Amino acid sequence: MRSDNVTKGSERAPNRSLFYALGYTPEELERPLIGVVSAYSEIVPGHMNLDKIADAVKAGVEMAGGTPILIPAIGVCDGIAMGHVGMKYSLASRELICDSVETMLMAHQLDGLVLVPNCDKIVPGMVMAAVRMDVPAVVCSGGPMLAGSYGGEEVSLSKMFEAVGAYKAGMITDEQLEDCTCNCCPSCGSCSGMYTANSMNCLCEAIG
């Protein structure tokens, strides 16, 4: 296994000592070391539930005979970054994510990855790293946001852009705009609609 480079032999005793500092046991170091790469944060709606998914993934890795190791990943919410200088950072973050996943994988000689992303640049960024390093990997995304409700119809974030246009055209009031704002995005999850996040998640499902 790749992880033998950090867990086996007398010359790797210092490496093992640091694993023991983390609470791992000798038995756990005999198993495949599986990185669970989670993009959980409290700034991206599509990622606010990923901590729970990562916990379930870790339990599954243990049940399958591996040793799960949680690794963080950054993620930009394209919707919040939209309309100001922040959008210049969105696409660049994909490369940062890819490079950081590769760095953690190779620096710690992990045997495989379970990727826990959800939103626009995070899914491709993580997958790019797995493909580039030719490492066994599974993608377990956070799933889409529930549909919102406005004017008796099911709506998504795209309705908000329409509402802004309608407001500027004098077609709806301040109160109607605020009503739409408060009801378009009712839950965690990637923005409902076939934008990058959901299309990339569908692609990952399709290619297995």
PDB file of C-alpha atoms in Angstrom:
ATOM      1  CA  MET A   1       0.000   0.000   0.000  1.00  0.00           C
ATOM      2  CA  ARG A   2       1.079   3.583  -0.576  1.00  0.00           C
ATOM      3  CA  SER A   3       0.689   4.245   3.149  1.00  0.00           C
ATOM      4  CA  ASP A   4       3.472   1.750   3.902  1.00  0.00           C
ATOM      5  CA  ASN A   5       5.775   4.667   3.075  1.00  0.00           C
ATOM      6  CA  VAL A   6       4.706   6.377   6.305  1.00  0.00           C
ATOM      7  CA  THR A   7       3.721   3.472   8.559  1.00  0.00           C
ATOM      8  CA  LYS A   8       6.128   0.550   8.025  1.00  0.00           C
ATOM      9  CA  GLY A   9       9.704  -0.138   9.087  1.00  0.00           C
ATOM     10  CA  SER A  10      12.165   1.200  11.629  1.00  0.00           C
ATOM     11  CA  GLU A  11      12.960   4.287   9.563  1.00  0.00           C
ATOM     12  CA  ARG A  12       9.311   5.301   9.712  1.00  0.00           C
ATOM     13  CA  ALA A  13       9.090   5.069  13.513  1.00  0.00           C
ATOM     14  CA  PRO A  14       9.035   8.902  13.789  1.00  0.00           C
ATOM     15  CA  ASN A  15       6.160   9.001  11.294  1.00  0.00           C
ATOM     16  CA  ARG A  16       4.233   6.422  13.306  1.00  0.00           C
ATOM     17  CA  SER A  17       4.902   8.390  16.463  1.00  0.00           C
ATOM     18  CA  LEU A  18       3.062  11.353  14.956  1.00  0.00           C
ATOM     19  CA  PHE A  19       0.143   9.132  13.962  1.00  0.00           C
ATOM     20  CA  TYR A  20       0.020   7.908  17.565  1.00  0.00           C
ATOM     21  CA  ALA A  21      -0.057  11.553  18.674  1.00  0.00           C
ATOM     22  CA  LEU A  22      -3.275  11.835  16.647  1.00  0.00           C
ATOM     23  CA  GLY A  23      -4.770   8.896  18.526  1.00  0.00           C
ATOM     24  CA  TYR A  24      -4.385   6.206  15.872  1.00  0.00           C
ATOM     25  CA  THR A  25      -3.557   2.691  17.051  1.00  0.00           C
ATOM     26  CA  PRO A  26      -1.062   0.223  15.554  1.00  0.00           C
ATOM     27  CA  GLU A  27      -4.028  -1.798  14.300  1.00  0.00           C
ATOM     28  CA  GLU A  28      -5.478   1.212  12.496  1.00  0.00           C
ATOM     29  CA  LEU A  29      -2.156   1.869  10.786  1.00  0.00           C
ATOM     30  CA  GLU A  30      -2.199  -1.671   9.384  1.00  0.00           C
ATOM     31  CA  ARG A  31      -5.321  -0.830   7.400  1.00  0.00           C
ATOM     32  CA  PRO A  32      -5.603   1.296   4.238  1.00  0.00           C
ATOM     33  CA  LEU A  33      -5.493   4.991   5.123  1.00  0.00           C
ATOM     34  CA  ILE A  34      -8.456   6.656   3.427  1.00  0.00           C
ATOM     35  CA  GLY A  35      -8.681  10.428   3.210  1.00  0.00           C
ATOM     36  CA  VAL A  36     -12.206  11.769   3.709  1.00  0.00           C
ATOM     37  CA  VAL A  37     -12.004  15.164   2.015  1.00  0.00           C
ATOM     38  CA  SER A  38     -14.840  17.341   3.294  1.00  0.00           C
ATOM     39  CA  ALA A  39     -15.647  20.844   2.064  1.00  0.00           C
ATOM     40  CA  TYR A  40     -17.894  21.546   5.071  1.00  0.00           C
ATOM     41  CA  SER A  41     -18.218  25.213   5.976  1.00  0.00           C
ATOM     42  CA  GLU A  42     -20.749  27.688   7.321  1.00  0.00           C
ATOM     43  CA  ILE A  43     -20.531  30.079   4.348  1.00  0.00           C
ATOM     44  CA  VAL A  44     -21.697  27.792   1.508  1.00  0.00           C
ATOM     45  CA  PRO A  45     -25.346  26.605   1.696  1.00  0.00           C
ATOM     46  CA  GLY A  46     -24.460  23.506  -0.298  1.00  0.00           C
ATOM     47  CA  HIS A  47     -21.778  22.583   2.218  1.00  0.00           C
ATOM     48  CA  MET A  48     -23.396  23.279   5.571  1.00  0.00           C
ATOM     49  CA  ASN A  49     -24.542  19.649   5.860  1.00  0.00           C
ATOM     50  CA  LEU A  50     -21.312  18.006   4.712  1.00  0.00           C
ATOM     51  CA  ASP A  51     -20.047  17.451   8.259  1.00  0.00           C
ATOM     52  CA  LYS A  52     -22.863  14.962   8.820  1.00  0.00           C
ATOM     53  CA  ILE A  53     -22.158  13.212   5.527  1.00  0.00           C
ATOM     54  CA  ALA A  54     -18.444  13.057   6.317  1.00  0.00           C
ATOM     55  CA  ASP A  55     -19.221  11.442   9.686  1.00  0.00           C
ATOM     56  CA  ALA A  56     -21.301   8.785   7.924  1.00  0.00           C
ATOM     57  CA  VAL A  57     -18.536   8.248   5.367  1.00  0.00           C
ATOM     58  CA  LYS A  58     -15.975   7.755   8.131  1.00  0.00           C
ATOM     59  CA  ALA A  59     -18.200   5.133   9.745  1.00  0.00           C
ATOM     60  CA  GLY A  60     -18.556   3.383   6.390  1.00  0.00           C
ATOM     61  CA  VAL A  61     -14.803   3.361   5.797  1.00  0.00           C
ATOM     62  CA  GLU A  62     -14.272   1.780   9.210  1.00  0.00           C
ATOM     63  CA  MET A  63     -16.934  -0.847   8.521  1.00  0.00           C
ATOM     64  CA  ALA A  64     -15.189  -1.694   5.239  1.00  0.00           C
ATOM     65  CA  GLY A  65     -11.849  -2.224   6.976  1.00  0.00           C
ATOM     66  CA  GLY A  66     -10.146   1.095   6.307  1.00  0.00           C
ATOM     67  CA  THR A  67      -8.907   3.871   8.551  1.00  0.00           C
ATOM     68  CA  PRO A  68     -10.670   7.162   7.739  1.00  0.00           C
ATOM     69  CA  ILE A  69      -8.753  10.423   8.040  1.00  0.00           C
ATOM     70  CA  LEU A  70     -10.742  13.655   7.776  1.00  0.00           C
ATOM     71  CA  ILE A  71      -9.184  16.347   5.583  1.00  0.00           C
ATOM     72  CA  PRO A  72     -10.674  19.828   5.025  1.00  0.00           C
ATOM     73  CA  ALA A  73     -11.140  21.557   1.691  1.00  0.00           C
ATOM     74  CA  ILE A  74     -12.074  25.137   0.873  1.00  0.00           C
ATOM     75  CA  GLY A  75     -15.100  26.080  -1.189  1.00  0.00           C
ATOM     76  CA  VAL A  76     -16.504  29.287  -2.664  1.00  0.00           C
ATOM     77  CA  CYS A  77     -20.242  29.923  -2.937  1.00  0.00           C
ATOM     78  CA  ASP A  78     -20.571  31.298  -6.462  1.00  0.00           C
ATOM     79  CA  GLY A  79     -23.924  32.852  -5.604  1.00  0.00           C
ATOM     80  CA  ILE A  80     -22.554  34.874  -2.687  1.00  0.00           C
ATOM     81  CA  ALA A  81     -19.399  35.720  -4.657  1.00  0.00           C
ATOM     82  CA  MET A  82     -21.471  36.986  -7.597  1.00  0.00           C
ATOM     83  CA  GLY A  83     -21.754  40.648  -8.527  1.00  0.00           C
ATOM     84  CA  HIS A  84     -18.525  41.920  -6.961  1.00  0.00           C
ATOM     85  CA  VAL A  85     -14.761  41.340  -6.978  1.00  0.00           C
ATOM     86  CA  GLY A  86     -15.238  37.997  -5.217  1.00  0.00           C
ATOM     87  CA  MET A  87     -16.254  36.348  -8.482  1.00  0.00           C
ATOM     88  CA  LYS A  88     -12.660  36.674  -9.683  1.00  0.00           C
ATOM     89  CA  TYR A  89     -11.711  34.112  -7.041  1.00  0.00           C
ATOM     90  CA  SER A  90     -14.269  31.449  -7.897  1.00  0.00           C
ATOM     91  CA  LEU A  91     -12.674  29.707 -10.881  1.00  0.00           C
ATOM     92  CA  ALA A  92      -9.201  30.048  -9.375  1.00  0.00           C
ATOM     93  CA  SER A  93     -10.439  28.219  -6.284  1.00  0.00           C
ATOM     94  CA  ARG A  94     -10.961  25.080  -8.386  1.00  0.00           C
ATOM     95  CA  GLU A  95      -7.220  24.831  -8.986  1.00  0.00           C
ATOM     96  CA  LEU A  96      -6.485  25.558  -5.320  1.00  0.00           C
ATOM     97  CA  ILE A  97      -8.816  22.736  -4.291  1.00  0.00           C
ATOM     98  CA  CYS A  98      -7.257  20.331  -6.771  1.00  0.00           C
ATOM     99  CA  ASP A  99      -3.731  21.200  -5.679  1.00  0.00           C
ATOM    100  CA  SER A 100      -4.563  21.036  -1.976  1.00  0.00           C
ATOM    101  CA  VAL A 101      -6.196  17.596  -2.266  1.00  0.00           C
ATOM    102  CA  GLU A 102      -3.167  16.332  -4.190  1.00  0.00           C
ATOM    103  CA  THR A 103      -0.857  17.856  -1.585  1.00  0.00           C
ATOM    104  CA  MET A 104      -2.609  16.184   1.340  1.00  0.00           C
ATOM    105  CA  LEU A 105      -2.794  12.855  -0.483  1.00  0.00           C
ATOM    106  CA  MET A 106       0.872  12.756  -1.428  1.00  0.00           C
ATOM    107  CA  ALA A 107       2.325  14.384   1.686  1.00  0.00           C
ATOM    108  CA  HIS A 108       0.645  11.786   3.888  1.00  0.00           C
ATOM    109  CA  GLN A 109       0.728   8.881   1.402  1.00  0.00           C
ATOM    110  CA  LEU A 110      -2.956   8.025   1.614  1.00  0.00           C
ATOM    111  CA  ASP A 111      -4.249   4.889  -0.088  1.00  0.00           C
ATOM    112  CA  GLY A 112      -7.573   6.251  -1.307  1.00  0.00           C
ATOM    113  CA  LEU A 113     -10.031   9.117  -1.060  1.00  0.00           C
ATOM    114  CA  VAL A 114     -13.691   9.671  -0.390  1.00  0.00           C
ATOM    115  CA  LEU A 115     -14.546  13.125  -1.712  1.00  0.00           C
ATOM    116  CA  VAL A 116     -17.376  15.009   0.002  1.00  0.00           C
ATOM    117  CA  PRO A 117     -18.066  18.126  -2.107  1.00  0.00           C
ATOM    118  CA  ASN A 118     -21.241  19.660  -3.504  1.00  0.00           C
ATOM    119  CA  CYS A 119     -20.954  23.039  -5.186  1.00  0.00           C
ATOM    120  CA  ASP A 120     -19.703  24.523  -8.428  1.00  0.00           C
ATOM    121  CA  LYS A 121     -15.902  24.488  -8.378  1.00  0.00           C
ATOM    122  CA  ILE A 122     -15.479  22.044  -5.525  1.00  0.00           C
ATOM    123  CA  VAL A 123     -16.730  18.903  -7.281  1.00  0.00           C
ATOM    124  CA  PRO A 124     -14.464  19.279 -10.337  1.00  0.00           C
ATOM    125  CA  GLY A 125     -11.552  20.467  -8.195  1.00  0.00           C
ATOM    126  CA  MET A 126     -11.633  17.339  -6.046  1.00  0.00           C
ATOM    127  CA  VAL A 127     -12.236  14.999  -8.982  1.00  0.00           C
ATOM    128  CA  MET A 128      -9.363  16.571 -10.923  1.00  0.00           C
ATOM    129  CA  ALA A 129      -7.015  15.714  -8.056  1.00  0.00           C
ATOM    130  CA  ALA A 130      -8.195  12.102  -7.874  1.00  0.00           C
ATOM    131  CA  VAL A 131      -7.820  11.646 -11.630  1.00  0.00           C
ATOM    132  CA  ARG A 132      -4.453  13.392 -11.766  1.00  0.00           C
ATOM    133  CA  MET A 133      -3.041  11.197  -9.008  1.00  0.00           C
ATOM    134  CA  ASP A 134      -4.749   8.023 -10.300  1.00  0.00           C
ATOM    135  CA  VAL A 135      -5.941   7.109  -6.813  1.00  0.00           C
ATOM    136  CA  PRO A 136      -9.024   5.028  -5.896  1.00  0.00           C
ATOM    137  CA  ALA A 137     -11.747   7.536  -5.068  1.00  0.00           C
ATOM    138  CA  VAL A 138     -15.468   7.769  -4.376  1.00  0.00           C
ATOM    139  CA  VAL A 139     -17.544  10.957  -4.653  1.00  0.00           C
ATOM    140  CA  CYS A 140     -20.307  11.434  -2.085  1.00  0.00           C
ATOM    141  CA  SER A 141     -21.996  14.780  -2.667  1.00  0.00           C
ATOM    142  CA  GLY A 142     -24.281  16.731  -0.374  1.00  0.00           C
ATOM    143  CA  GLY A 143     -27.289  16.783  -2.694  1.00  0.00           C
ATOM    144  CA  PRO A 144     -29.460  19.599  -4.060  1.00  0.00           C
ATOM    145  CA  MET A 145     -31.385  22.289  -2.230  1.00  0.00           C
ATOM    146  CA  LEU A 146     -35.132  21.878  -1.822  1.00  0.00           C
ATOM    147  CA  ALA A 147     -37.351  23.955  -4.087  1.00  0.00           C
ATOM    148  CA  GLY A 148     -38.612  27.208  -2.642  1.00  0.00           C
ATOM    149  CA  SER A 149     -42.159  28.534  -2.776  1.00  0.00           C
ATOM    150  CA  TYR A 150     -43.226  31.943  -4.068  1.00  0.00           C
ATOM    151  CA  GLY A 151     -46.537  33.080  -5.483  1.00  0.00           C
ATOM    152  CA  GLY A 152     -47.936  29.576  -5.190  1.00  0.00           C
ATOM    153  CA  GLU A 153     -45.191  28.101  -7.369  1.00  0.00           C
ATOM    154  CA  GLU A 154     -42.069  26.047  -6.740  1.00  0.00           C
ATOM    155  CA  VAL A 155     -39.045  28.245  -7.397  1.00  0.00           C
ATOM    156  CA  SER A 156     -35.248  28.150  -7.286  1.00  0.00           C
ATOM    157  CA  LEU A 157     -32.476  30.725  -7.033  1.00  0.00           C
ATOM    158  CA  SER A 158     -32.975  31.616 -10.705  1.00  0.00           C
ATOM    159  CA  LYS A 159     -36.312  33.139  -9.692  1.00  0.00           C
ATOM    160  CA  MET A 160     -34.392  35.660  -7.595  1.00  0.00           C
ATOM    161  CA  PHE A 161     -32.589  37.015 -10.646  1.00  0.00           C
ATOM    162  CA  GLU A 162     -35.924  37.359 -12.417  1.00  0.00           C
ATOM    163  CA  ALA A 163     -37.359  39.089  -9.347  1.00  0.00           C
ATOM    164  CA  VAL A 164     -34.534  41.641  -9.308  1.00  0.00           C
ATOM    165  CA  GLY A 165     -35.252  42.444 -12.952  1.00  0.00           C
ATOM    166  CA  ALA A 166     -38.973  42.700 -12.259  1.00  0.00           C
ATOM    167  CA  TYR A 167     -38.309  45.019  -9.313  1.00  0.00           C
ATOM    168  CA  LYS A 168     -36.100  47.311 -11.379  1.00  0.00           C
ATOM    169  CA  ALA A 169     -38.804  47.410 -14.041  1.00  0.00           C
ATOM    170  CA  GLY A 170     -41.365  48.447 -11.427  1.00  0.00           C
ATOM    171  CA  MET A 171     -43.338  45.222 -11.812  1.00  0.00           C
ATOM    172  CA  ILE A 172     -43.128  44.126  -8.164  1.00  0.00           C
ATOM    173  CA  THR A 173     -42.945  45.967  -4.839  1.00  0.00           C
ATOM    174  CA  ASP A 174     -40.300  46.019  -2.115  1.00  0.00           C
ATOM    175  CA  GLU A 175     -42.445  43.616  -0.102  1.00  0.00           C
ATOM    176  CA  GLN A 176     -42.778  41.166  -2.981  1.00  0.00           C
ATOM    177  CA  LEU A 177     -39.032  41.232  -3.606  1.00  0.00           C
ATOM    178  CA  GLU A 178     -38.361  40.517   0.068  1.00  0.00           C
ATOM    179  CA  ASP A 179     -40.958  37.728   0.082  1.00  0.00           C
ATOM    180  CA  CYS A 180     -39.194  36.096  -2.851  1.00  0.00           C
ATOM    181  CA  THR A 181     -35.792  36.625  -1.210  1.00  0.00           C
ATOM    182  CA  CYS A 182     -36.881  34.882   1.986  1.00  0.00           C
ATOM    183  CA  ASN A 183     -38.505  31.892   0.293  1.00  0.00           C
ATOM    184  CA  CYS A 184     -36.442  30.955  -2.771  1.00  0.00           C
ATOM    185  CA  CYS A 185     -33.701  29.038  -0.949  1.00  0.00           C
ATOM    186  CA  PRO A 186     -35.322  27.139   1.940  1.00  0.00           C
ATOM    187  CA  SER A 187     -32.644  24.586   2.840  1.00  0.00           C
ATOM    188  CA  CYS A 188     -29.062  23.448   2.626  1.00  0.00           C
ATOM    189  CA  GLY A 189     -27.862  21.867  -0.613  1.00  0.00           C
ATOM    190  CA  SER A 190     -26.527  22.935  -3.985  1.00  0.00           C
ATOM    191  CA  CYS A 191     -28.677  25.552  -5.722  1.00  0.00           C
ATOM    192  CA  SER A 192     -31.655  23.818  -7.306  1.00  0.00           C
ATOM    193  CA  GLY A 193     -31.252  23.965 -11.067  1.00  0.00           C
ATOM    194  CA  MET A 194     -28.888  22.443 -13.607  1.00  0.00           C
ATOM    195  CA  TYR A 195     -25.991  24.738 -12.875  1.00  0.00           C
ATOM    196  CA  THR A 196     -22.398  23.566 -12.487  1.00  0.00           C
ATOM    197  CA  ALA A 197     -22.910  21.920  -9.095  1.00  0.00           C
ATOM    198  CA  ASN A 198     -25.801  19.642  -9.989  1.00  0.00           C
ATOM    199  CA  SER A 199     -24.548  18.920 -13.502  1.00  0.00           C
ATOM    200  CA  MET A 200     -21.129  17.899 -12.132  1.00  0.00           C
ATOM    201  CA  ASN A 201     -22.767  15.749  -9.460  1.00  0.00           C
ATOM    202  CA  CYS A 202     -24.888  14.053 -12.134  1.00  0.00           C
ATOM    203  CA  LEU A 203     -21.755  13.483 -14.217  1.00  0.00           C
ATOM    204  CA  CYS A 204     -20.015  11.842 -11.250  1.00  0.00           C
ATOM    205  CA  GLU A 205     -23.009   9.545 -10.781  1.00  0.00           C
ATOM    206  CA  ALA A 206     -23.020   8.673 -14.481  1.00  0.00           C
ATOM    207  CA  ILE A 207     -19.330   7.782 -14.700  1.00  0.00           C
ATOM    208  CA  GLY A 208     -19.453   5.809 -11.455  1.00  0.00           C
TER     209      GLY A 208
END
